[in-house]
mmCIF file of C-alpha atoms in Angstrom:
data_model
loop_
_atom_site.group_PDB
_atom_site.id
_atom_site.type_symbol
_atom_site.label_atom_id
_atom_site.label_comp_id
_atom_site.label_asym_id
_atom_site.label_seq_id
_atom_site.Cartn_x
_atom_site.Cartn_y
_atom_site.Cartn_z
ATOM 1 C CA MET A 1 84.331 92.325 100.989
ATOM 2 C CA LEU A 2 83.134 94.954 104.172
ATOM 3 C CA MET A 3 84.875 97.514 105.520
ATOM 4 C CA ARG A 4 85.347 97.914 109.213
ATOM 5 C CA GLU A 5 85.346 100.930 110.674
ATOM 6 C CA PRO A 6 87.996 103.148 111.137
ATOM 7 C CA ILE A 7 89.588 102.117 114.768
ATOM 8 C CA ASP A 8 89.843 105.096 116.484
ATOM 9 C CA VAL A 9 92.482 105.175 119.019
ATOM 10 C CA MET A 10 90.734 107.563 121.847
ATOM 11 C CA SER A 11 87.993 105.161 122.225
ATOM 12 C CA PRO A 12 86.993 104.192 125.502
ATOM 13 C CA GLU A 13 88.286 100.354 124.833
ATOM 14 C CA PHE A 14 90.663 101.401 123.150
ATOM 15 C CA ARG A 15 92.227 102.951 126.024
ATOM 16 C CA ALA A 16 90.893 100.281 128.389
ATOM 17 C CA ASP A 17 92.939 97.947 125.830
ATOM 18 C CA PRO A 18 94.851 98.288 122.717
ATOM 19 C CA SER A 19 96.314 95.085 122.272
ATOM 20 C CA PRO A 20 93.279 93.444 120.649
ATOM 21 C CA PHE A 21 93.228 96.708 118.770
ATOM 22 C CA TYR A 22 97.092 96.896 117.497
ATOM 23 C CA ALA A 23 96.819 93.160 116.481
ATOM 24 C CA ARG A 24 94.404 93.360 113.628
ATOM 25 C CA LEU A 25 96.696 97.432 112.385
ATOM 26 C CA ARG A 26 99.193 94.126 112.287
ATOM 27 C CA SER A 27 97.191 92.519 109.718
ATOM 28 C CA GLU A 28 97.414 95.214 107.668
ATOM 29 C CA PRO A 29 99.796 97.323 108.964
ATOM 30 C CA ILE A 30 99.294 100.481 107.424
ATOM 31 C CA GLN A 31 95.636 101.914 107.109
ATOM 32 C CA GLN A 32 93.552 105.016 108.637
ATOM 33 C CA VAL A 33 92.969 106.183 112.283
ATOM 34 C CA GLU A 34 90.918 107.872 114.446
ATOM 35 C CA PRO A 35 90.564 111.280 115.094
ATOM 36 C CA GLY A 36 91.343 112.367 111.849
ATOM 37 C CA GLY A 37 92.542 109.554 109.375
ATOM 38 C CA LEU A 38 96.234 109.754 110.661
ATOM 39 C CA TRP A 39 98.080 106.945 109.212
ATOM 40 C CA ALA A 40 98.797 103.811 111.724
ATOM 41 C CA ILE A 41 102.414 102.895 111.370
ATOM 42 C CA SER A 42 102.222 98.935 113.612
ATOM 43 C CA ARG A 43 105.243 97.455 113.320
ATOM 44 C CA HIS A 44 107.727 96.850 114.720
ATOM 45 C CA GLU A 45 110.608 97.336 111.651
ATOM 46 C CA ASP A 46 108.598 99.780 110.857
ATOM 47 C CA VAL A 47 107.652 101.798 113.998
ATOM 48 C CA GLN A 48 111.987 102.279 113.496
ATOM 49 C CA TYR A 49 112.428 103.002 110.195
ATOM 50 C CA VAL A 50 109.906 106.261 111.594
ATOM 51 C CA LEU A 51 112.163 106.854 114.177
ATOM 52 C CA LYS A 52 115.439 106.754 113.073
ATOM 53 C CA ASN A 53 114.463 108.631 110.077
ATOM 54 C CA PRO A 54 113.903 112.498 110.644
ATOM 55 C CA LYS A 55 113.862 113.944 106.846
ATOM 56 C CA LEU A 56 110.973 111.288 106.750
ATOM 57 C CA PHE A 57 109.512 111.990 109.003
ATOM 58 C CA SER A 58 109.400 114.755 111.073
ATOM 59 C CA SER A 59 108.635 115.441 114.402
ATOM 60 C CA THR A 60 107.377 119.166 113.816
ATOM 61 C CA PHE A 61 103.875 117.713 112.636
ATOM 62 C CA LEU A 62 103.799 117.852 117.116
ATOM 63 C CA GLN A 63 103.894 121.250 117.654
ATOM 64 C CA GLN A 64 100.062 122.025 115.157
ATOM 65 C CA ILE A 65 98.839 118.881 117.475
ATOM 66 C CA MET A 66 99.793 120.492 120.973
ATOM 67 C CA ARG A 67 99.336 124.722 119.935
ATOM 68 C CA PRO A 68 95.503 124.828 118.725
ATOM 69 C CA GLU A 69 93.799 127.882 118.037
ATOM 70 C CA TRP A 70 92.328 128.162 121.676
ATOM 71 C CA LEU A 71 95.624 128.721 123.060
ATOM 72 C CA ALA A 72 96.480 131.707 120.475
ATOM 73 C CA GLY A 73 98.261 134.306 123.880
ATOM 74 C CA VAL A 74 99.127 131.553 126.416
ATOM 75 C CA GLY A 75 100.538 128.421 123.673
ATOM 76 C CA ASN A 76 101.871 125.345 124.953
ATOM 77 C CA PRO A 77 105.884 124.687 126.157
ATOM 78 C CA LEU A 78 105.151 121.374 125.372
ATOM 79 C CA SER A 79 104.807 122.040 121.752
ATOM 80 C CA GLU A 80 107.871 124.427 121.073
ATOM 81 C CA SER A 81 110.103 122.262 123.058
ATOM 82 C CA ILE A 82 112.399 119.097 121.962
ATOM 83 C CA LEU A 83 109.832 117.140 121.502
ATOM 84 C CA THR A 84 108.781 118.419 118.158
ATOM 85 C CA MET A 85 112.488 119.420 116.319
ATOM 86 C CA ASP A 86 114.022 117.579 114.134
ATOM 87 C CA PRO A 87 117.900 117.786 113.356
ATOM 88 C CA PRO A 88 119.975 120.105 112.952
ATOM 89 C CA HIS A 89 118.135 122.414 115.497
ATOM 90 C CA HIS A 90 117.284 119.403 117.574
ATOM 91 C CA THR A 91 120.396 118.237 117.388
ATOM 92 C CA ARG A 92 122.127 121.699 118.909
ATOM 93 C CA MET A 93 120.074 121.470 121.951
ATOM 94 C CA ARG A 94 119.960 117.459 122.666
ATOM 95 C CA ALA A 95 123.539 118.727 123.486
ATOM 96 C CA LEU A 96 122.353 121.946 125.768
ATOM 97 C CA VAL A 97 120.383 120.117 128.052
ATOM 98 C CA SER A 98 122.771 116.298 128.072
ATOM 99 C CA LEU A 99 125.563 118.486 129.775
ATOM 100 C CA ALA A 100 123.241 118.754 132.444
ATOM 101 C CA PHE A 101 121.462 115.494 131.991
ATOM 102 C CA THR A 102 124.779 113.717 133.571
ATOM 103 C CA HIS A 103 124.869 110.157 135.013
ATOM 104 C CA LYS A 104 126.356 111.451 137.381
ATOM 105 C CA THR A 105 122.202 114.125 138.328
ATOM 106 C CA ILE A 106 121.197 110.823 138.568
ATOM 107 C CA ALA A 107 123.027 108.722 140.903
ATOM 108 C CA ARG A 108 122.575 111.449 143.722
ATOM 109 C CA LEU A 109 119.016 111.099 143.797
ATOM 110 C CA GLU A 110 119.309 107.030 144.441
ATOM 111 C CA ALA A 111 120.005 107.018 148.445
ATOM 112 C CA SER A 112 116.612 109.849 149.089
ATOM 113 C CA ILE A 113 114.624 107.717 145.760
ATOM 114 C CA ARG A 114 114.945 104.281 148.257
ATOM 115 C CA GLN A 115 114.477 106.076 151.029
ATOM 116 C CA VAL A 116 111.375 108.215 150.270
ATOM 117 C CA ALA A 117 110.273 104.967 148.762
ATOM 118 C CA GLY A 118 110.748 102.633 151.447
ATOM 119 C CA GLU A 119 109.014 105.121 153.482
ATOM 120 C CA LEU A 120 105.576 105.279 150.991
ATOM 121 C CA ALA A 121 105.815 101.394 151.288
ATOM 122 C CA GLU A 122 105.564 101.340 154.231
ATOM 123 C CA ASP A 123 102.597 103.613 153.962
ATOM 124 C CA VAL A 124 101.349 100.657 151.536
ATOM 125 C CA ARG A 125 102.401 98.035 153.884
ATOM 126 C CA ARG A 126 100.025 99.601 156.859
ATOM 127 C CA GLN A 127 97.352 101.183 155.436
ATOM 128 C CA GLN A 128 96.489 98.356 153.077
ATOM 129 C CA GLU A 129 93.060 100.153 151.601
ATOM 130 C CA VAL A 130 94.828 102.444 149.063
ATOM 131 C CA ASP A 131 95.245 103.742 145.708
ATOM 132 C CA PHE A 132 98.290 102.526 144.882
ATOM 133 C CA VAL A 133 98.590 105.597 142.792
ATOM 134 C CA GLN A 134 97.979 108.752 144.855
ATOM 135 C CA ALA A 135 100.357 106.131 147.706
ATOM 136 C CA PHE A 136 102.655 104.824 146.105
ATOM 137 C CA ALA A 137 102.721 105.515 142.266
ATOM 138 C CA LEU A 138 102.897 109.119 141.603
ATOM 139 C CA PRO A 139 104.329 111.123 144.859
ATOM 140 C CA LEU A 140 107.826 108.915 144.123
ATOM 141 C CA PRO A 141 108.080 110.599 140.455
ATOM 142 C CA ALA A 142 106.723 113.856 141.875
ATOM 143 C CA PHE A 143 109.399 114.002 144.511
ATOM 144 C CA VAL A 144 112.166 112.474 141.975
ATOM 145 C CA ILE A 145 111.489 115.908 140.240
ATOM 146 C CA ALA A 146 111.009 118.095 142.721
ATOM 147 C CA GLU A 147 114.654 117.168 143.430
ATOM 148 C CA LEU A 148 115.664 117.111 140.146
ATOM 149 C CA LEU A 149 114.418 120.833 139.038
ATOM 150 C CA GLY A 150 114.560 122.395 142.741
ATOM 151 C CA PHE A 151 110.890 122.558 143.452
ATOM 152 C CA PRO A 152 108.792 122.385 146.636
ATOM 153 C CA PRO A 153 107.704 119.587 147.435
ATOM 154 C CA GLU A 154 104.515 120.336 148.498
ATOM 155 C CA LEU A 155 103.870 121.119 144.772
ATOM 156 C CA ARG A 156 103.214 116.989 144.199
ATOM 157 C CA SER A 157 99.837 117.164 143.357
ATOM 158 C CA LYS A 158 99.927 120.440 140.803
ATOM 159 C CA LEU A 159 102.454 119.132 139.579
ATOM 160 C CA LYS A 160 101.047 116.292 138.477
ATOM 161 C CA GLN A 161 98.184 118.497 137.325
ATOM 162 C CA TRP A 162 99.575 120.461 135.105
ATOM 163 C CA SER A 163 101.355 117.748 133.703
ATOM 164 C CA ASP A 164 97.886 115.208 133.066
ATOM 165 C CA ASP A 165 96.724 118.859 131.261
ATOM 166 C CA ILE A 166 99.397 119.548 129.437
ATOM 167 C CA ILE A 167 98.895 115.754 127.482
ATOM 168 C CA SER A 168 95.518 116.110 127.615
ATOM 169 C CA ILE A 169 95.880 118.808 124.966
ATOM 170 C CA THR A 170 95.235 118.376 120.681
ATOM 171 C CA ALA A 171 94.136 120.252 118.982
ATOM 172 C CA SER A 172 92.006 116.910 116.549
ATOM 173 C CA VAL A 173 89.791 116.838 119.189
ATOM 174 C CA PRO A 174 87.605 119.358 120.048
ATOM 175 C CA GLU A 175 86.796 120.326 123.261
ATOM 176 C CA PRO A 176 84.639 123.052 124.640
ATOM 177 C CA PRO A 177 84.355 126.169 126.366
ATOM 178 C CA GLU A 178 84.956 125.505 129.903
ATOM 179 C CA ARG A 179 87.140 123.419 129.251
ATOM 180 C CA ILE A 180 89.558 125.284 126.892
ATOM 181 C CA ALA A 181 89.105 128.383 129.241
ATOM 182 C CA TYR A 182 90.188 125.948 132.521
ATOM 183 C CA LEU A 183 93.157 124.470 129.978
ATOM 184 C CA ARG A 184 94.080 127.886 128.803
ATOM 185 C CA SER A 185 94.813 129.275 132.872
ATOM 186 C CA SER A 186 96.432 126.170 133.608
ATOM 187 C CA LEU A 187 99.418 126.615 131.441
ATOM 188 C CA ALA A 188 99.588 129.722 131.756
ATOM 189 C CA GLU A 189 100.068 129.222 135.578
ATOM 190 C CA LEU A 190 102.703 126.263 135.073
ATOM 191 C CA GLN A 191 104.300 129.007 132.532
ATOM 192 C CA SER A 192 104.773 131.632 135.277
ATOM 193 C CA PHE A 193 105.739 129.168 137.776
ATOM 194 C CA LEU A 194 108.677 127.690 136.216
ATOM 195 C CA ARG A 195 109.813 131.683 135.352
ATOM 196 C CA GLU A 196 109.782 132.683 138.429
ATOM 197 C CA VAL A 197 111.840 128.972 138.790
ATOM 198 C CA ILE A 198 114.171 130.634 136.190
ATOM 199 C CA THR A 199 113.609 133.982 137.743
ATOM 200 C CA ASP A 200 114.581 132.996 140.712
ATOM 201 C CA ARG A 201 118.351 130.200 140.546
ATOM 202 C CA ARG A 202 119.530 133.457 138.608
ATOM 203 C CA ALA A 203 119.451 134.785 141.283
ATOM 204 C CA ARG A 204 120.377 132.535 143.940
ATOM 205 C CA PRO A 205 121.446 128.626 142.419
ATOM 206 C CA ARG A 206 121.300 125.814 144.009
ATOM 207 C CA GLU A 207 122.504 121.872 143.487
ATOM 208 C CA ASP A 208 119.796 121.260 141.411
ATOM 209 C CA MET A 209 119.760 120.699 137.251
ATOM 210 C CA MET A 210 117.787 124.225 136.523
ATOM 211 C CA SER A 211 120.413 125.599 137.734
ATOM 212 C CA GLU A 212 122.537 123.844 136.178
ATOM 213 C CA LEU A 213 120.517 124.490 132.285
ATOM 214 C CA LEU A 214 120.983 127.870 133.869
ATOM 215 C CA VAL A 215 124.467 127.649 132.991
ATOM 216 C CA ALA A 216 124.747 124.675 130.358
ATOM 217 C CA GLU A 217 126.535 126.273 127.336
ATOM 218 C CA VAL A 218 127.951 124.802 123.929
ATOM 219 C CA GLU A 219 129.828 126.509 120.919
ATOM 220 C CA GLY A 220 129.128 130.202 122.556
ATOM 221 C CA ARG A 221 124.850 129.383 123.579
ATOM 222 C CA ARG A 222 122.609 128.819 125.920
ATOM 223 C CA LEU A 223 119.963 128.961 126.318
ATOM 224 C CA THR A 224 116.803 131.056 126.850
ATOM 225 C CA ASP A 225 114.572 131.002 128.995
ATOM 226 C CA SER A 226 111.905 130.228 127.001
ATOM 227 C CA GLU A 227 113.912 127.138 126.238
ATOM 228 C CA LEU A 228 114.270 126.941 129.924
ATOM 229 C CA VAL A 229 110.734 126.774 130.680
ATOM 230 C CA ALA A 230 110.141 124.157 127.665
ATOM 231 C CA PHE A 231 112.807 121.799 128.769
ATOM 232 C CA GLY A 232 111.040 122.039 132.199
ATOM 233 C CA THR A 233 108.059 120.898 131.288
ATOM 234 C CA VAL A 234 109.573 118.025 129.396
ATOM 235 C CA LEU A 235 110.707 116.842 132.782
ATOM 236 C CA LEU A 236 107.548 117.700 134.374
ATOM 237 C CA VAL A 237 105.656 115.331 131.546
ATOM 238 C CA GLY A 238 108.167 112.541 130.533
ATOM 239 C CA GLY A 239 109.190 112.437 134.820
ATOM 240 C CA LEU A 240 105.584 112.215 135.398
ATOM 241 C CA GLU A 241 103.940 110.583 133.422
ATOM 242 C CA THR A 242 106.263 107.406 132.506
ATOM 243 C CA THR A 243 107.058 106.957 136.403
ATOM 244 C CA VAL A 244 103.856 107.387 137.539
ATOM 245 C CA TYR A 245 101.958 104.501 134.927
ATOM 246 C CA LEU A 246 105.063 102.100 134.768
ATOM 247 C CA LEU A 247 104.751 101.613 139.074
ATOM 248 C CA GLY A 248 100.832 101.741 138.281
ATOM 249 C CA HIS A 249 101.553 99.363 135.653
ATOM 250 C CA THR A 250 103.659 96.432 136.356
ATOM 251 C CA VAL A 251 101.649 96.068 140.175
ATOM 252 C CA ARG A 252 98.175 95.587 138.173
ATOM 253 C CA ARG A 253 100.373 93.025 136.725
ATOM 254 C CA MET A 254 101.556 91.851 140.076
ATOM 255 C CA ALA A 255 97.570 92.132 141.208
ATOM 256 C CA GLN A 256 97.155 89.625 137.967
ATOM 257 C CA ALA A 257 99.918 87.068 138.595
ATOM 258 C CA PRO A 258 101.160 86.198 141.884
ATOM 259 C CA LYS A 259 103.698 83.474 141.635
ATOM 260 C CA VAL A 260 105.186 85.686 138.616
ATOM 261 C CA LEU A 261 105.191 88.083 142.405
ATOM 262 C CA ALA A 262 106.226 85.330 144.880
ATOM 263 C CA ARG A 263 109.204 84.781 142.196
ATOM 264 C CA VAL A 264 110.212 88.337 141.574
ATOM 265 C CA ARG A 265 109.857 88.477 145.131
ATOM 266 C CA ALA A 266 112.718 85.962 146.087
ATOM 267 C CA GLU A 267 115.166 87.224 143.919
ATOM 268 C CA PRO A 268 114.477 90.946 143.693
ATOM 269 C CA ALA A 269 117.466 90.466 141.221
ATOM 270 C CA LEU A 270 114.879 89.663 138.368
ATOM 271 C CA ILE A 271 113.210 92.630 138.912
ATOM 272 C CA PRO A 272 114.579 95.118 136.319
ATOM 273 C CA SER A 273 114.012 92.111 133.526
ATOM 274 C CA ARG A 274 110.386 92.587 135.039
ATOM 275 C CA VAL A 275 110.244 96.083 134.955
ATOM 276 C CA GLU A 276 111.003 95.557 130.812
ATOM 277 C CA GLU A 277 108.520 93.296 130.080
ATOM 278 C CA VAL A 278 106.135 95.429 131.645
ATOM 279 C CA LEU A 279 107.853 98.898 129.873
ATOM 280 C CA ARG A 280 107.214 96.552 126.935
ATOM 281 C CA LEU A 281 103.316 95.005 126.956
ATOM 282 C CA ASP A 282 101.661 98.179 128.801
ATOM 283 C CA SER A 283 104.349 101.122 127.496
ATOM 284 C CA PRO A 284 103.343 104.552 129.639
ATOM 285 C CA PHE A 285 104.107 106.116 125.557
ATOM 286 C CA GLN A 286 102.408 104.290 123.361
ATOM 287 C CA ILE A 287 101.993 106.621 120.217
ATOM 288 C CA THR A 288 103.953 109.452 118.744
ATOM 289 C CA LEU A 289 103.725 111.517 116.147
ATOM 290 C CA ARG A 290 104.724 112.639 112.696
ATOM 291 C CA LEU A 291 104.556 114.254 109.307
ATOM 292 C CA THR A 292 106.443 112.785 106.491
ATOM 293 C CA THR A 293 108.075 115.587 104.377
ATOM 294 C CA GLN A 294 107.662 113.838 100.888
ATOM 295 C CA GLU A 295 105.566 110.674 99.253
ATOM 296 C CA VAL A 296 106.846 107.526 100.903
ATOM 297 C CA GLU A 297 106.376 103.995 100.751
ATOM 298 C CA LEU A 298 105.731 102.036 103.612
ATOM 299 C CA GLY A 299 105.094 98.335 104.221
ATOM 300 C CA GLY A 300 103.811 98.355 100.329
ATOM 301 C CA VAL A 301 101.671 101.662 101.297
ATOM 302 C CA LYS A 302 102.532 105.331 99.554
ATOM 303 C CA LEU A 303 102.215 107.837 102.135
ATOM 304 C CA PRO A 304 100.969 111.240 100.437
ATOM 305 C CA ALA A 305 103.774 113.970 101.367
ATOM 306 C CA TYR A 306 102.522 115.368 104.026
ATOM 307 C CA ALA A 307 100.604 113.147 105.713
ATOM 308 C CA PRO A 308 99.911 112.866 109.266
ATOM 309 C CA VAL A 309 101.514 109.906 110.968
ATOM 310 C CA ALA A 310 100.479 108.064 114.363
ATOM 311 C CA VAL A 311 103.469 106.124 115.387
ATOM 312 C CA MET A 312 102.131 103.147 117.399
ATOM 313 C CA MET A 313 105.559 102.055 119.929
ATOM 314 C CA GLY A 314 102.774 100.286 121.765
ATOM 315 C CA SER A 315 102.119 97.484 119.039
ATOM 316 C CA ALA A 316 105.589 97.925 117.920
ATOM 317 C CA ASN A 317 106.640 96.420 121.592
ATOM 318 C CA ARG A 318 103.926 93.164 121.383
ATOM 319 C CA ASP A 319 104.845 91.621 117.435
ATOM 320 C CA GLU A 320 104.867 88.679 116.536
ATOM 321 C CA ARG A 321 107.047 89.173 113.922
ATOM 322 C CA GLN A 322 110.237 90.580 117.133
ATOM 323 C CA PHE A 323 109.673 88.634 120.338
ATOM 324 C CA GLU A 324 107.479 85.180 120.151
ATOM 325 C CA GLN A 325 104.600 85.557 122.638
ATOM 326 C CA ALA A 326 104.577 88.217 122.532
ATOM 327 C CA ASP A 327 101.727 89.400 123.961
ATOM 328 C CA GLU A 328 102.262 87.013 127.602
ATOM 329 C CA LEU A 329 104.655 88.719 130.537
ATOM 330 C CA VAL A 330 107.799 86.341 129.946
ATOM 331 C CA LEU A 331 109.986 87.002 132.835
ATOM 332 C CA GLU A 332 112.594 86.326 130.718
ATOM 333 C CA ARG A 333 112.810 88.235 127.431
ATOM 334 C CA ARG A 334 115.155 89.525 126.504
ATOM 335 C CA SER A 335 114.296 92.098 124.801
ATOM 336 C CA PRO A 336 117.269 95.026 123.673
ATOM 337 C CA GLN A 337 114.381 95.999 120.550
ATOM 338 C CA LEU A 338 112.046 97.560 122.710
ATOM 339 C CA LEU A 339 110.796 100.933 121.083
ATOM 340 C CA SER A 340 108.507 102.750 124.671
ATOM 341 C CA PHE A 341 110.877 105.729 125.090
ATOM 342 C CA GLY A 342 112.137 105.947 121.855
ATOM 343 C CA HIS A 343 114.116 105.648 118.978
ATOM 344 C CA GLY A 344 117.398 107.271 117.021
ATOM 345 C CA VAL A 345 117.407 111.255 117.393
ATOM 346 C CA HIS A 346 114.410 111.507 119.859
ATOM 347 C CA PHE A 347 115.453 108.619 122.816
ATOM 348 C CA CYS A 348 114.526 109.408 126.016
ATOM 349 C CA LEU A 349 117.498 111.512 127.965
ATOM 350 C CA GLY A 350 115.115 110.100 130.942
ATOM 351 C CA ALA A 351 115.580 106.832 130.518
ATOM 352 C CA PRO A 352 118.157 106.493 132.752
ATOM 353 C CA LEU A 353 116.274 107.946 135.509
ATOM 354 C CA ALA A 354 113.114 106.650 134.659
ATOM 355 C CA ARG A 355 113.891 102.610 134.558
ATOM 356 C CA MET A 356 116.446 102.838 138.203
ATOM 357 C CA GLU A 357 113.231 105.017 139.736
ATOM 358 C CA ALA A 358 111.041 101.697 138.382
ATOM 359 C CA HIS A 359 113.913 99.692 140.061
ATOM 360 C CA LEU A 360 114.084 101.146 143.520
ATOM 361 C CA ALA A 361 110.690 101.797 143.600
ATOM 362 C CA LEU A 362 109.607 98.221 142.524
ATOM 363 C CA GLU A 363 112.771 96.822 145.572
ATOM 364 C CA GLU A 364 111.250 98.494 148.677
ATOM 365 C CA LEU A 365 107.599 98.020 147.916
ATOM 366 C CA PHE A 366 108.080 93.715 146.724
ATOM 367 C CA ALA A 367 109.529 94.184 149.976
ATOM 368 C CA ARG A 368 107.091 95.337 152.558
ATOM 369 C CA CYS A 369 103.852 93.651 150.565
ATOM 370 C CA GLU A 370 103.730 90.161 149.651
ATOM 371 C CA GLY A 371 100.824 90.432 146.949
ATOM 372 C CA PHE A 372 98.522 93.484 145.715
ATOM 373 C CA VAL A 373 94.272 92.448 145.387
ATOM 374 C CA LEU A 374 93.009 94.643 142.565
ATOM 375 C CA SER A 375 89.347 96.615 143.308
ATOM 376 C CA GLN A 376 86.274 94.897 140.802
ATOM 377 C CA GLU A 377 85.810 98.628 139.538
ATOM 378 C CA ALA A 378 86.319 99.055 136.543
ATOM 379 C CA LEU A 379 89.225 100.879 135.758
ATOM 380 C CA LYS A 380 89.697 104.934 134.917
ATOM 381 C CA TRP A 381 92.446 106.073 132.439
ATOM 382 C CA ASN A 382 94.338 109.000 131.935
ATOM 383 C CA HIS A 383 92.707 110.760 128.681
ATOM 384 C CA SER A 384 95.829 111.371 125.976
ATOM 385 C CA LEU A 385 96.608 110.616 122.390
ATOM 386 C CA GLY A 386 99.543 109.222 122.722
ATOM 387 C CA ILE A 387 100.196 108.449 126.818
ATOM 388 C CA ARG A 388 98.561 105.189 128.610
ATOM 389 C CA GLY A 389 97.910 104.618 132.025
ATOM 390 C CA PRO A 390 95.419 104.538 134.891
ATOM 391 C CA VAL A 391 94.052 107.238 135.840
ATOM 392 C CA GLU A 392 93.551 105.487 139.982
ATOM 393 C CA LEU A 393 94.314 101.408 140.954
ATOM 394 C CA PRO A 394 92.248 100.485 144.267
ATOM 395 C CA LEU A 395 93.457 98.229 145.885
ATOM 396 C CA HIS A 396 93.496 95.370 148.682
ATOM 397 C CA ALA A 397 98.031 95.459 149.486
ATOM 398 C CA ILE A 398 98.787 92.055 151.700
ATOM 399 C CA PRO A 399 101.967 92.738 154.415
ATOM 400 C CA ALA A 400 104.865 90.680 153.901
ATOM 401 C CA ARG A 401 105.347 88.873 157.653
ATOM 402 C CA ARG A 402 108.374 90.001 159.155
ATOM 403 C CA GLY A 403 111.182 87.790 159.768
ATOM 404 C CA ALA A 404 110.053 84.890 158.648
ATOM 405 C CA ASP A 405 109.871 86.234 154.939
ATOM 406 C CA ALA A 406 112.591 86.144 152.958
ATOM 407 C CA GLY A 407 111.812 88.562 150.697
ATOM 408 C CA ALA A 408 111.463 91.131 153.003
ATOM 409 C CA ARG A 409 113.085 93.894 154.164
ATOM 410 C CA SER A 410 113.420 96.424 157.286
ATOM 411 C CA SER A 411 111.608 99.792 157.228
#
């Protein structure tokens, strides 16, 4: 039997289209991949099992991956965040941050999100030739994060730069000296900025989440400044990366399926199910990492203790054992078992906000644009082990016909 080369999840081919690689992994569901000989968990049932069993599969491995030796003296706030904790520490931290991340907090943003989305969509309709990421997919969630945390709106580009820098860091991939120097400077700048915000909110509280986090208290305990910096970083990365790439993936797929777009425009009530299908097929968060705490048998394979595990939500969401027509967009699909926002104790706190942003954004966009034509240039994908999305999406937007179009909304 011929031995095949292990799949490299950081390769350009994988980044461009992971679906055939996922299919190969699911055919032999527990196997090692590069970089670093990670044990890939690719089937839905197994991924779900790993995510709901933190006693067997520890999130603390993320601390090592996110904090390479060359960050000594600077640190990575994401590596000290709620993402890298196991219960009971994670339980206490989540209880604290949940006090500020409420449905009321999210609901108060709805009107402003719709207004900004409408203004951005009108710009896309008017300009027609745009990079969709820069024209729409980035500015909207950047506005939301700025509103949520009380950041100056002019920081839009800087917020995305910080977020991109953080998610590109992994101890398993070597970096050249000039890149190391740049990343150290970028992370130092981010942490300095967040500490300035914390100092300001402590002196002058506002109606924003950072002010609410400062006074959040559970059993007499409040968040430390370092914990506030870490959670602010989580919100920055999660809030930007999820929605930027979700919007980009959605419009890319709409351009490839004009009949589906026409139906969604005629029936805006279908937008939520459309968003769920994009989350299933093109989840922004594709892979997370865990470490076995003891020998574990999974999928008929015995994983040794302290084995690094790549948990492939992107593959699980395409598992043909769980979803019929798993690689196709099915508009009326009911998919209660999506793993795009995780599962178990680490299920994403920001999932309701991301969904609301996407629903409102697409309502406003589809009301003003009846179609999209993608550029023939090859897409450029971001550089990250766990998150996948286009960094640029040049396209031509076809304006909706005013008045004559049932899907149009006056601006």
